[in-house]
Amino acid sequence: MHSILSRKIISYFLGAMLFLLLFAAQPGQQDHPGEKLQASLTENTEQQAAHGEIENGFSPSDFIFDHILDAYDWHILSYKDFHLSIPLPVIIYSGTKGLNVFMFNKFHHGHSDYKGFRYEIKGENRGKVVEIMEDGSSALPELDLSFTKNVLAILISIIIMLWVFLSVAKAYRHRPDQAPTGMQNLIEPIILFVRDDIAIPSIGKHKYERFMPYLLTVFFFIWFNNMIGLIPVFPGGANVTGNITVTMVLALFTFAITTINGNRNYWLHIFNMPGVPWWVKYPVPLMPVIEIIGMMTKPFVLMIRLFANMSAGHIIVLGFFSLIFIFGEINPALGYGVSVLSLAFTIFMTMLELLVALIQAYVFTLLSAIYFGMATEEHH
Amino acid sequence: MELVTPDIGTIFWMLLMFIILLVILKKFAWKPILNALSNREKTIEESLRSADRVRAKMEQLKADNEKILAEARVERDGMIKETRQYSEEILKKAREKAGEEAKRLIEMAREQIKNEKDSAMEEIIKQVAGLSVDIAEKILREKLKDEKQQKELIEKLLKDIKLN
């Protein structure tokens, strides 16, 4: 818990520092930061939007957000005019054009339209594939099920997880009742930790078994994706657990399992809380409303906590790298000088992130287990 | 606000892939792993318990052995003691018998010596008496060689008898 706190302090401090540097780098535009961002976005027509290189200078916010947001392709590296990226399938359904599946490189990074669709590089739908209407205006399609960068990253992490856990399971089947070897040594203590220190104390010895598959899956999913996100090069570096959609789905799983497994006692506490005066329940159902809001806030908090922690980690590291380019624009020598400092801080932050990756997986799993425990607790 | 806006496409793929992951891992990973772990824990617990039992048995065996050993030692000591007593007794008896025998022999020897001595004394007395008679005879013969002396002696003897 202490490390999360100190990490937040660091992130606030760095955020403040970053803003100061933004103004220092561009003394001509000392207006509102939001307007400045908008200004830089509108100017960003010809140049590569994906790499934060803007005509009138380096924009750290574009640089950072292009890395932590989802994308239709997976950018690997750029050198001068050469850009290496993996194009991913765009899967779009629209009422007028039906289902369309094609690779993202058909757009040539927004330089050309394809099949009546366009990749927006400016405006309110920036970074989205939009449908070009008959009157020339553009609108978001009805359904965009594109296989994006985050989806590919999830797929990669799932393949790694399947490989790891199926081979470990095989080892258990082939060598029963023997001491663990190899990867079992790595996985077994964590499985035992989830079972003995998360599931059993939170849910109880008699009911925990039902929830073990989900708790283990969610723990390792978050941990593996956090760790893969720390790897700076492909196939790592995607901000999967810092994506609000991913954390939302995970939180919804916890919510669904809690709600499905809620016993009589659980619902009784929500709709007719025992031990409180009757007038907080009838005629105005004050307690039930509070309890139902509480039901909702629990998964909401899970979603926000994981998303914010992991995104913050990525933002801080990218912020350090931005410093190199900000100073480099003032004077190349200054950029080189700052790069040493930036690297040192990045290494330090990555070490911290290694810890945070585990802590966040632990916190998510522990809170899920506590909610399951609350849902299945017997009246006593 | 793209950062905090959930995306329908990602929801779809995430749900699909996470459910597949959950199902596969549940069936092919967590179940065998958790079963294997609990089985192993049970085995270890049982092994430890049986090891405890064996240890207790061993202790008992050891205690029994020691008891038997102690008994054997006591028995041996007893036997040694008995044997010693017995041999001492035998020795004592033998000594007593030997003493008695020696006494008897000495007694016998003494008696024999006494008898021998007595008979020797008798012999000596006899011889001395013979010798004395011979000597007396010789002396008388010497004294009664002439008549004068014979008369003198007769007179003397008569005188003694008269006086009586």
Coordinates of C-alpha atoms in Angstrom, one line a residue:
Chain A
M1 CA 0.0 0.0 0.0
H2 CA 2.8 2.3 0.8
S3 CA 4.3 1.9 -2.7
I4 CA 1.1 2.8 -4.4
L5 CA 0.9 6.0 -2.3
S6 CA 4.5 7.0 -3.1
R7 CA 3.9 6.2 -6.7
K8 CA 0.9 8.5 -6.8
I9 CA 2.9 11.3 -5.2
I10 CA 5.6 10.8 -7.8
S11 CA 3.0 10.8 -10.6
Y12 CA 1.5 14.1 -9.4
F13 CA 4.9 15.6 -9.1
L14 CA 5.9 14.5 -12.5
G15 CA 2.6 15.6 -14.0
A16 CA 3.2 19.1 -12.6
M17 CA 6.8 19.1 -13.9
L18 CA 5.7 18.0 -17.3
F19 CA 3.2 20.8 -17.6
L20 CA 5.8 23.4 -16.6
L21 CA 8.1 22.0 -19.3
L22 CA 5.4 22.2 -21.9
F23 CA 5.1 25.9 -21.3
A24 CA 8.9 26.3 -21.1
A25 CA 9.3 24.6 -24.5
Q26 CA 6.7 26.7 -26.2
P27 CA 6.7 30.1 -24.7
G28 CA 4.6 31.5 -27.5
Q29 CA 1.5 29.6 -26.6
Q30 CA 0.8 30.3 -22.9
D31 CA -2.9 29.8 -23.1
H32 CA -5.0 27.0 -21.7
P33 CA -3.4 23.5 -22.0
G34 CA -6.5 22.0 -23.5
E35 CA -6.6 24.7 -26.2
K36 CA -3.0 24.1 -26.9
L37 CA -3.6 20.4 -27.4
Q38 CA -6.5 21.2 -29.7
A39 CA -4.3 23.7 -31.6
S40 CA -1.6 21.1 -32.1
L41 CA -4.1 18.5 -33.2
T42 CA -5.6 20.7 -35.9
E43 CA -2.1 21.6 -37.2
N44 CA -1.3 17.9 -37.4
T45 CA -2.5 17.3 -40.9
E46 CA 0.3 16.1 -43.0
Q47 CA 2.7 14.7 -40.6
Q48 CA 2.6 11.3 -38.8
A49 CA 0.1 11.6 -36.1
A50 CA 1.1 8.3 -34.6
H51 CA 4.5 9.4 -33.4
G52 CA 3.9 12.8 -31.9
E53 CA 6.1 14.6 -34.4
I54 CA 4.4 17.8 -35.2
E55 CA 5.6 20.5 -37.6
N56 CA 6.0 23.1 -35.0
G57 CA 7.8 20.8 -32.5
F58 CA 7.5 17.8 -30.3
S59 CA 4.2 17.4 -28.5
P60 CA 4.5 15.2 -25.4
S61 CA 0.8 14.8 -25.0
D62 CA 0.4 13.4 -28.5
F63 CA 3.4 11.2 -28.0
I64 CA 2.1 9.8 -24.7
F65 CA -1.5 9.4 -25.8
D66 CA -0.6 7.7 -29.0
H67 CA 1.3 5.1 -27.0
I68 CA -1.3 4.4 -24.3
L69 CA -4.4 4.5 -26.4
D70 CA -5.7 1.7 -28.6
A71 CA -4.8 1.7 -32.4
Y72 CA -5.7 -0.1 -35.6
D73 CA -2.1 -1.0 -36.2
W74 CA 0.8 -1.8 -34.0
H75 CA 3.6 0.7 -34.5
I76 CA 7.0 -0.8 -33.9
L77 CA 9.6 1.8 -35.0
S78 CA 10.1 4.9 -37.1
Y79 CA 13.3 6.1 -38.5
K80 CA 13.1 9.4 -40.4
D81 CA 10.5 8.6 -43.1
F82 CA 10.5 4.9 -42.6
H83 CA 7.7 3.5 -40.4
L84 CA 7.4 -0.1 -39.4
S85 CA 4.1 -1.1 -38.1
I86 CA 1.9 -4.2 -38.2
P87 CA -1.5 -3.5 -39.8
L88 CA -4.4 -5.1 -38.1
P89 CA -7.8 -6.1 -39.5
V90 CA -10.5 -3.4 -39.5
I91 CA -13.9 -5.0 -39.0
I92 CA -16.7 -2.6 -39.4
Y93 CA -20.5 -3.0 -39.8
S94 CA -22.6 -0.1 -41.0
G95 CA -26.2 0.1 -41.9
T96 CA -25.6 1.3 -45.4
K97 CA -22.4 -0.5 -46.3
G98 CA -22.9 -3.8 -44.4
L99 CA -20.0 -5.7 -43.0
N100 CA -16.5 -4.7 -44.1
V101 CA -13.3 -6.4 -43.2
F102 CA -9.9 -5.1 -44.5
M103 CA -6.4 -4.4 -43.3
F104 CA -5.7 -1.1 -41.8
N105 CA -2.8 -0.3 -44.2
K106 CA -5.4 0.3 -46.9
F107 CA -5.8 3.8 -45.5
H108 CA -2.1 4.6 -45.8
H109 CA -2.2 6.3 -42.4
G110 CA -5.2 8.5 -43.3
H111 CA -3.8 9.5 -46.6
S112 CA -6.5 7.7 -48.6
D113 CA -10.1 6.6 -48.2
Y114 CA -11.1 2.9 -48.6
K115 CA -14.5 1.4 -49.4
G116 CA -16.2 4.5 -48.3
F117 CA -14.4 4.6 -45.0
R118 CA -11.8 7.0 -43.7
Y119 CA -9.2 7.0 -40.9
E120 CA -9.7 10.4 -39.2
I121 CA -6.5 12.1 -38.1
K122 CA -8.2 15.2 -36.8
G123 CA -11.4 16.5 -35.3
E124 CA -13.5 14.9 -32.6
N125 CA -13.3 11.4 -34.1
R126 CA -9.5 11.5 -34.3
G127 CA -8.0 8.1 -34.4
K128 CA -11.2 6.4 -35.4
V129 CA -12.3 4.8 -38.6
V130 CA -15.4 6.7 -39.8
E131 CA -17.9 6.1 -42.6
I132 CA -18.1 8.7 -45.3
M133 CA -21.7 9.7 -45.9
E134 CA -23.3 10.5 -49.2
D135 CA -23.3 14.2 -48.4
G136 CA -19.5 14.1 -47.8
S137 CA -19.8 14.3 -44.0
S138 CA -18.4 11.6 -41.8
A139 CA -19.9 9.6 -39.0
L140 CA -18.9 6.8 -36.7
P141 CA -20.2 3.4 -38.0
E142 CA -22.8 1.5 -36.1
L143 CA -20.4 -1.2 -35.0
D144 CA -16.6 -1.2 -35.0
L145 CA -15.3 -4.6 -34.0
S146 CA -11.8 -4.1 -35.3
F147 CA -9.1 -6.4 -34.2
T148 CA -7.0 -3.6 -32.6
K149 CA -3.6 -3.4 -31.0
N150 CA -5.0 -4.1 -27.5
V151 CA -6.9 -7.1 -28.8
L152 CA -3.8 -8.5 -30.4
A153 CA -1.9 -7.8 -27.1
I154 CA -4.6 -9.7 -25.2
L155 CA -4.4 -12.5 -27.7
I156 CA -0.7 -12.7 -27.3
S157 CA -0.9 -12.7 -23.5
I158 CA -3.6 -15.4 -23.6
I159 CA -1.4 -17.6 -25.8
I160 CA 1.5 -17.1 -23.4
M161 CA -0.8 -17.9 -20.5
L162 CA -2.2 -21.0 -22.2
W163 CA 1.2 -22.2 -23.0
V164 CA 2.5 -21.6 -19.4
F165 CA -0.5 -23.1 -17.6
L166 CA -1.2 -26.0 -19.8
S167 CA 2.4 -27.1 -19.7
V168 CA 2.4 -26.7 -15.9
A169 CA -0.8 -28.7 -15.7
K170 CA 0.8 -31.4 -17.8
A171 CA 3.7 -31.5 -15.4
Y172 CA 1.3 -32.0 -12.5
R173 CA -0.5 -34.8 -14.3
H174 CA 2.7 -36.6 -15.3
R175 CA 4.5 -36.3 -12.1
P176 CA 1.9 -36.6 -9.3
D177 CA 2.9 -36.2 -5.7
Q178 CA 6.4 -35.1 -6.6
A179 CA 8.3 -32.0 -5.9
P180 CA 7.7 -29.2 -8.5
T181 CA 10.3 -28.6 -11.2
G182 CA 11.0 -25.8 -13.7
M183 CA 8.0 -23.6 -14.4
Q184 CA 6.0 -25.3 -11.7
N185 CA 8.4 -23.7 -9.1
L186 CA 7.4 -20.3 -10.4
I187 CA 3.7 -20.9 -10.7
E188 CA 3.0 -23.1 -7.7
P189 CA 3.8 -20.6 -5.0
I190 CA 1.6 -18.0 -6.7
I191 CA -1.3 -20.4 -7.1
L192 CA -0.9 -21.4 -3.4
F193 CA -0.8 -17.7 -2.5
V194 CA -4.0 -17.0 -4.3
R195 CA -5.6 -20.0 -2.7
D196 CA -4.3 -19.7 0.9
D197 CA -3.9 -15.9 1.3
I198 CA -6.6 -14.6 -1.0
A199 CA -9.4 -17.1 -1.5
I200 CA -9.6 -19.0 1.7
P201 CA -9.4 -16.0 4.2
S202 CA -11.9 -14.0 2.1
I203 CA -14.4 -16.6 1.1
G204 CA -14.0 -19.3 3.7
K205 CA -12.8 -22.9 3.6
H206 CA -16.1 -24.4 2.4
K207 CA -17.0 -22.2 -0.5
Y208 CA -13.7 -20.9 -2.0
E209 CA -13.3 -23.8 -4.5
R210 CA -16.1 -22.6 -6.7
F211 CA -14.3 -19.2 -7.2
M212 CA -10.8 -20.4 -7.6
P213 CA -10.8 -20.7 -11.5
Y214 CA -11.9 -17.1 -11.9
L215 CA -9.6 -15.7 -9.2
L216 CA -6.6 -17.5 -10.6
T217 CA -7.5 -16.5 -14.2
V218 CA -8.1 -12.9 -13.4
F219 CA -4.9 -12.7 -11.2
F220 CA -2.7 -14.1 -13.9
F221 CA -4.4 -12.2 -16.7
I222 CA -3.8 -8.9 -14.9
W223 CA -0.3 -9.8 -13.8
F224 CA 0.8 -11.2 -17.2
N225 CA -0.6 -8.2 -19.1
N226 CA 0.9 -5.7 -16.6
M227 CA 4.3 -7.4 -17.1
I228 CA 4.0 -7.6 -20.8
G229 CA 3.0 -4.0 -20.9
L230 CA 6.4 -3.1 -19.3
I231 CA 8.3 -4.6 -22.2
P232 CA 9.1 -1.6 -24.4
V233 CA 9.2 -3.5 -27.7
F234 CA 6.8 -5.7 -29.6
P235 CA 5.0 -7.9 -28.5
G236 CA 5.1 -5.9 -25.3
G237 CA 4.3 -2.3 -24.5
A238 CA 0.6 -2.3 -25.2
N239 CA -1.4 -0.7 -22.5
V240 CA -3.9 -3.5 -22.0
T241 CA -4.6 -3.3 -18.3
G242 CA -4.5 0.5 -18.6
N243 CA -7.4 0.3 -21.0
I244 CA -10.7 1.2 -19.4
T245 CA -12.6 -1.2 -21.6
V246 CA -10.5 -4.2 -20.5
T247 CA -10.7 -3.3 -16.8
M248 CA -14.4 -2.7 -17.2
V249 CA -14.9 -6.2 -18.6
L250 CA -12.9 -7.7 -15.8
A251 CA -14.9 -5.7 -13.2
L252 CA -18.1 -6.8 -14.9
F253 CA -17.0 -10.4 -14.5
T254 CA -16.5 -9.8 -10.8
F255 CA -19.8 -8.0 -10.5
A256 CA -21.7 -10.8 -12.4
I257 CA -20.2 -13.6 -10.3
T258 CA -20.9 -11.7 -7.1
T259 CA -24.5 -11.1 -8.2
I260 CA -25.1 -14.6 -9.4
N261 CA -23.7 -16.2 -6.3
G262 CA -25.4 -13.8 -3.9
N263 CA -27.3 -15.8 -1.3
R264 CA -30.5 -14.9 0.7
N265 CA -28.4 -13.2 3.3
Y266 CA -26.7 -11.0 0.7
W267 CA -29.9 -9.8 -0.8
L268 CA -31.5 -9.4 2.6
H269 CA -28.7 -7.0 3.5
I270 CA -29.3 -5.0 0.4
F271 CA -33.1 -4.8 0.4
N272 CA -33.9 -5.1 4.1
M273 CA -30.8 -4.3 6.1
P274 CA -31.2 -5.8 9.5
G275 CA -30.2 -3.9 12.6
V276 CA -31.1 -0.4 11.4
P277 CA -34.2 1.7 12.3
W278 CA -37.2 1.0 10.2
W279 CA -37.6 4.6 9.0
V280 CA -34.4 4.4 6.9
K281 CA -36.1 1.6 4.9
Y282 CA -39.8 2.6 4.8
P283 CA -41.4 4.4 3.2
V284 CA -38.3 6.0 1.6
P285 CA -36.0 3.1 0.8
L286 CA -32.8 5.0 1.8
M287 CA -30.7 2.0 2.8
P288 CA -31.7 -0.2 -0.2
V289 CA -30.7 2.7 -2.5
I290 CA -27.4 3.2 -0.8
E291 CA -26.8 -0.6 -0.8
I292 CA -27.6 -0.8 -4.5
I293 CA -25.3 2.1 -5.3
G294 CA -22.7 0.2 -3.2
M295 CA -23.2 -2.9 -5.3
M296 CA -22.3 -0.8 -8.4
T297 CA -19.5 1.2 -6.9
K298 CA -17.5 -1.9 -6.0
P299 CA -16.9 -3.1 -9.6
F300 CA -16.6 0.6 -10.7
V301 CA -13.7 1.1 -8.2
L302 CA -12.0 -2.1 -9.4
M303 CA -12.2 -0.8 -13.0
I304 CA -10.9 2.7 -12.2
R305 CA -8.1 1.5 -9.9
L306 CA -6.5 -0.9 -12.3
F307 CA -6.9 1.4 -15.3
A308 CA -5.6 4.5 -13.5
N309 CA -2.6 2.7 -11.9
M310 CA -1.4 1.1 -15.1
S311 CA -2.0 4.1 -17.3
A312 CA -0.2 6.3 -14.8
G313 CA 2.8 4.0 -14.9
H314 CA 3.0 4.2 -18.7
I315 CA 2.4 8.0 -18.7
I316 CA 5.3 8.5 -16.3
V317 CA 7.8 6.5 -18.2
L318 CA 6.7 8.1 -21.5
G319 CA 6.9 11.5 -19.8
F320 CA 10.6 10.8 -19.0
F321 CA 11.3 10.0 -22.6
S322 CA 9.4 13.2 -23.7
L323 CA 11.8 15.2 -21.6
I324 CA 14.7 14.1 -23.9
F325 CA 12.9 15.5 -26.9
I326 CA 11.7 18.6 -25.3
F327 CA 15.2 19.5 -24.2
G328 CA 16.6 18.2 -27.5
E329 CA 14.5 20.8 -29.3
I330 CA 16.0 23.6 -27.2
N331 CA 19.5 22.3 -27.7
P332 CA 20.6 18.8 -28.9
A333 CA 23.4 18.7 -26.3
L334 CA 20.8 19.4 -23.6
G335 CA 18.8 16.5 -25.0
Y336 CA 21.7 14.1 -24.7
G337 CA 22.4 15.4 -21.2
V338 CA 18.8 14.9 -20.0
S339 CA 18.6 11.5 -21.6
V340 CA 21.0 10.1 -19.0
L341 CA 18.7 11.4 -16.3
S342 CA 15.6 10.2 -18.1
L343 CA 17.0 6.7 -18.5
A344 CA 18.0 6.5 -14.8
F345 CA 14.4 7.6 -13.8
T346 CA 12.9 5.2 -16.3
I347 CA 14.8 2.3 -14.9
F348 CA 13.7 3.2 -11.5
M349 CA 10.1 3.6 -12.6
T350 CA 10.2 0.2 -14.4
M351 CA 11.5 -1.4 -11.2
L352 CA 8.6 0.2 -9.3
E353 CA 6.2 -0.9 -12.0
L354 CA 7.3 -4.5 -11.6
L355 CA 6.1 -4.3 -8.1
V356 CA 2.9 -2.4 -9.0
A357 CA 2.1 -5.0 -11.7
L358 CA 2.0 -7.6 -9.0
I359 CA 0.3 -5.4 -6.4
Q360 CA -2.5 -4.4 -8.8
A361 CA -3.1 -8.0 -9.7
Y362 CA -3.2 -8.9 -6.0
V363 CA -5.5 -6.0 -5.1
F364 CA -8.0 -6.8 -7.9
T365 CA -8.1 -10.5 -7.0
L366 CA -8.3 -9.8 -3.3
L367 CA -11.2 -7.4 -3.6
S368 CA -13.0 -9.7 -6.0
A369 CA -12.5 -12.5 -3.5
I370 CA -13.8 -10.3 -0.7
Y371 CA -16.9 -9.4 -2.7
F372 CA -17.5 -13.1 -3.4
G373 CA -17.1 -13.7 0.3
M374 CA -19.6 -11.1 1.1
A375 CA -22.1 -12.6 -1.4
T376 CA -21.8 -16.1 0.0
E377 CA -21.5 -15.3 3.7
E378 CA -24.0 -17.1 5.9
H379 CA -26.1 -15.4 8.5
H380 CA -24.7 -15.8 12.0
Chain B
M1 CA -11.9 11.6 -23.7
E2 CA -11.1 8.5 -25.6
L3 CA -8.9 7.4 -22.7
V4 CA -11.9 6.8 -20.4
T5 CA -14.5 5.8 -23.0
P6 CA -15.2 2.1 -23.2
D7 CA -15.0 0.8 -26.8
I8 CA -17.6 -1.7 -28.0
G9 CA -15.1 -3.6 -30.2
T10 CA -12.7 -4.1 -27.4
I11 CA -15.6 -5.2 -25.1
F12 CA -16.6 -7.8 -27.7
W13 CA -13.1 -9.2 -28.2
M14 CA -12.2 -9.0 -24.5
L15 CA -15.4 -10.8 -23.4
L16 CA -14.9 -13.5 -26.1
M17 CA -11.2 -14.1 -25.4
F18 CA -11.5 -13.9 -21.6
I19 CA -14.4 -16.4 -21.6
I20 CA -12.4 -18.8 -23.8
L21 CA -9.3 -18.3 -21.6
L22 CA -11.4 -18.9 -18.4
V23 CA -13.0 -22.0 -19.8
I24 CA -9.8 -23.6 -21.2
L25 CA -7.8 -22.8 -18.1
K26 CA -10.6 -24.0 -15.8
K27 CA -10.9 -27.3 -17.5
F28 CA -7.3 -28.0 -18.5
A29 CA -5.2 -26.1 -16.0
W30 CA -6.8 -25.0 -12.7
K31 CA -8.7 -28.2 -12.2
P32 CA -5.7 -30.6 -12.6
I33 CA -3.3 -28.2 -10.9
L34 CA -5.5 -27.6 -7.8
N35 CA -6.4 -31.3 -7.6
A36 CA -2.8 -32.3 -7.9
L37 CA -1.9 -29.7 -5.2
S38 CA -4.5 -30.9 -2.8
N39 CA -3.7 -34.5 -3.5
R40 CA -0.1 -33.9 -2.9
E41 CA -0.9 -32.0 0.4
K42 CA -2.9 -35.0 1.5
T43 CA -0.1 -37.4 0.6
I44 CA 2.4 -35.3 2.4
E45 CA 0.2 -35.1 5.4
E46 CA -0.4 -38.8 5.4
S47 CA 3.3 -39.5 4.9
L48 CA 4.1 -37.3 7.8
R49 CA 1.5 -39.0 10.0
S50 CA 2.7 -42.4 9.1
A51 CA 6.3 -41.3 9.7
D52 CA 5.2 -40.2 13.1
R53 CA 3.6 -43.6 13.7
V54 CA 6.7 -45.4 12.5
R55 CA 8.8 -43.2 14.8
A56 CA 6.6 -44.0 17.7
K57 CA 6.8 -47.7 16.9
M58 CA 10.5 -47.4 16.7
E59 CA 10.7 -45.7 20.0
Q60 CA 8.6 -48.5 21.5
L61 CA 10.8 -51.1 19.9
K62 CA 13.9 -49.3 21.2
A63 CA 12.4 -49.1 24.7
D64 CA 11.5 -52.8 24.5
N65 CA 15.0 -53.7 23.4
E66 CA 16.4 -51.7 26.2
K67 CA 14.1 -53.4 28.6
I68 CA 15.1 -56.8 27.3
L69 CA 18.7 -55.8 27.5
A70 CA 18.4 -54.6 31.0
E71 CA 16.6 -57.9 32.0
A72 CA 19.4 -59.9 30.4
R73 CA 22.0 -57.8 32.2
V74 CA 20.2 -58.4 35.5
E75 CA 20.0 -62.1 34.8
R76 CA 23.6 -62.3 33.8
D77 CA 24.6 -60.4 36.9
G78 CA 22.5 -62.8 39.0
M79 CA 24.0 -65.8 37.3
I80 CA 27.5 -64.5 37.9
K81 CA 26.7 -63.9 41.5
E82 CA 25.2 -67.3 41.9
T83 CA 28.1 -68.9 40.2
R84 CA 30.5 -67.1 42.4
Q85 CA 28.6 -68.0 45.5
Y86 CA 28.4 -71.6 44.4
S87 CA 32.1 -71.8 43.6
E88 CA 32.9 -70.2 46.9
E89 CA 30.7 -72.7 48.6
I90 CA 32.5 -75.5 46.8
L91 CA 35.8 -74.0 47.7
K92 CA 34.8 -73.6 51.3
K93 CA 33.5 -77.2 51.5
A94 CA 36.6 -78.4 49.9
R95 CA 38.7 -76.5 52.3
E96 CA 36.7 -77.8 55.2
K97 CA 37.0 -81.3 54.0
A98 CA 40.6 -80.9 53.4
G99 CA 41.1 -79.5 56.9
E100 CA 39.2 -82.4 58.4
E101 CA 41.2 -84.9 56.4
A102 CA 44.4 -83.3 57.3
K103 CA 43.3 -83.4 61.0
R104 CA 42.3 -87.0 60.7
L105 CA 45.7 -87.8 59.1
I106 CA 47.6 -85.9 61.7
E107 CA 45.6 -87.6 64.4
M108 CA 46.2 -91.0 62.9
A109 CA 49.9 -90.1 62.5
R110 CA 50.1 -89.0 66.1
E111 CA 48.5 -92.2 67.3
Q112 CA 50.8 -94.3 65.3
I113 CA 53.7 -92.3 66.5
K114 CA 52.5 -92.8 70.1
N115 CA 52.1 -96.6 69.5
E116 CA 55.5 -96.8 67.9
K117 CA 56.9 -94.8 70.8
D118 CA 55.2 -97.0 73.4
S119 CA 56.4 -100.2 71.7
A120 CA 59.9 -98.7 71.3
M121 CA 59.8 -97.8 75.0
E122 CA 58.8 -101.3 75.9
E123 CA 61.6 -102.6 73.8
I124 CA 64.0 -100.2 75.4
I125 CA 62.8 -101.1 78.9
K126 CA 63.1 -104.8 78.1
Q127 CA 66.6 -104.3 76.7
V128 CA 67.5 -102.0 79.6
A129 CA 66.2 -104.6 82.0
G130 CA 68.1 -107.4 80.3
L131 CA 71.2 -105.3 80.2
S132 CA 70.7 -104.3 83.9
V133 CA 70.4 -108.0 84.9
D134 CA 73.4 -108.8 82.8
I135 CA 75.3 -106.0 84.3
A136 CA 74.1 -107.0 87.8
E137 CA 75.0 -110.6 87.2
K138 CA 78.5 -109.4 86.0
I139 CA 78.9 -107.1 89.0
L140 CA 77.7 -109.9 91.4
R141 CA 80.0 -112.4 89.8
E142 CA 82.9 -109.9 90.1
K143 CA 82.0 -109.3 93.8
L144 CA 81.4 -112.9 94.7
K145 CA 84.7 -114.1 93.3
D146 CA 86.4 -115.0 96.6
E147 CA 84.9 -116.5 99.7
K148 CA 85.6 -113.8 102.1
Q149 CA 83.7 -111.4 100.1
Q150 CA 80.7 -113.8 99.7
K151 CA 80.6 -114.2 103.5
E152 CA 80.8 -110.6 104.1
L153 CA 77.9 -110.0 101.7
I154 CA 75.8 -112.8 103.3
E155 CA 76.4 -111.3 106.6
K156 CA 75.6 -107.9 105.5
L157 CA 72.4 -109.1 103.9
L158 CA 71.5 -111.1 106.9
K159 CA 72.2 -108.1 109.1
D160 CA 69.7 -106.1 107.0
I161 CA 67.1 -108.8 107.2
K162 CA 67.6 -109.1 111.0
L163 CA 67.3 -105.5 111.5
N164 CA 64.0 -105.6 109.7

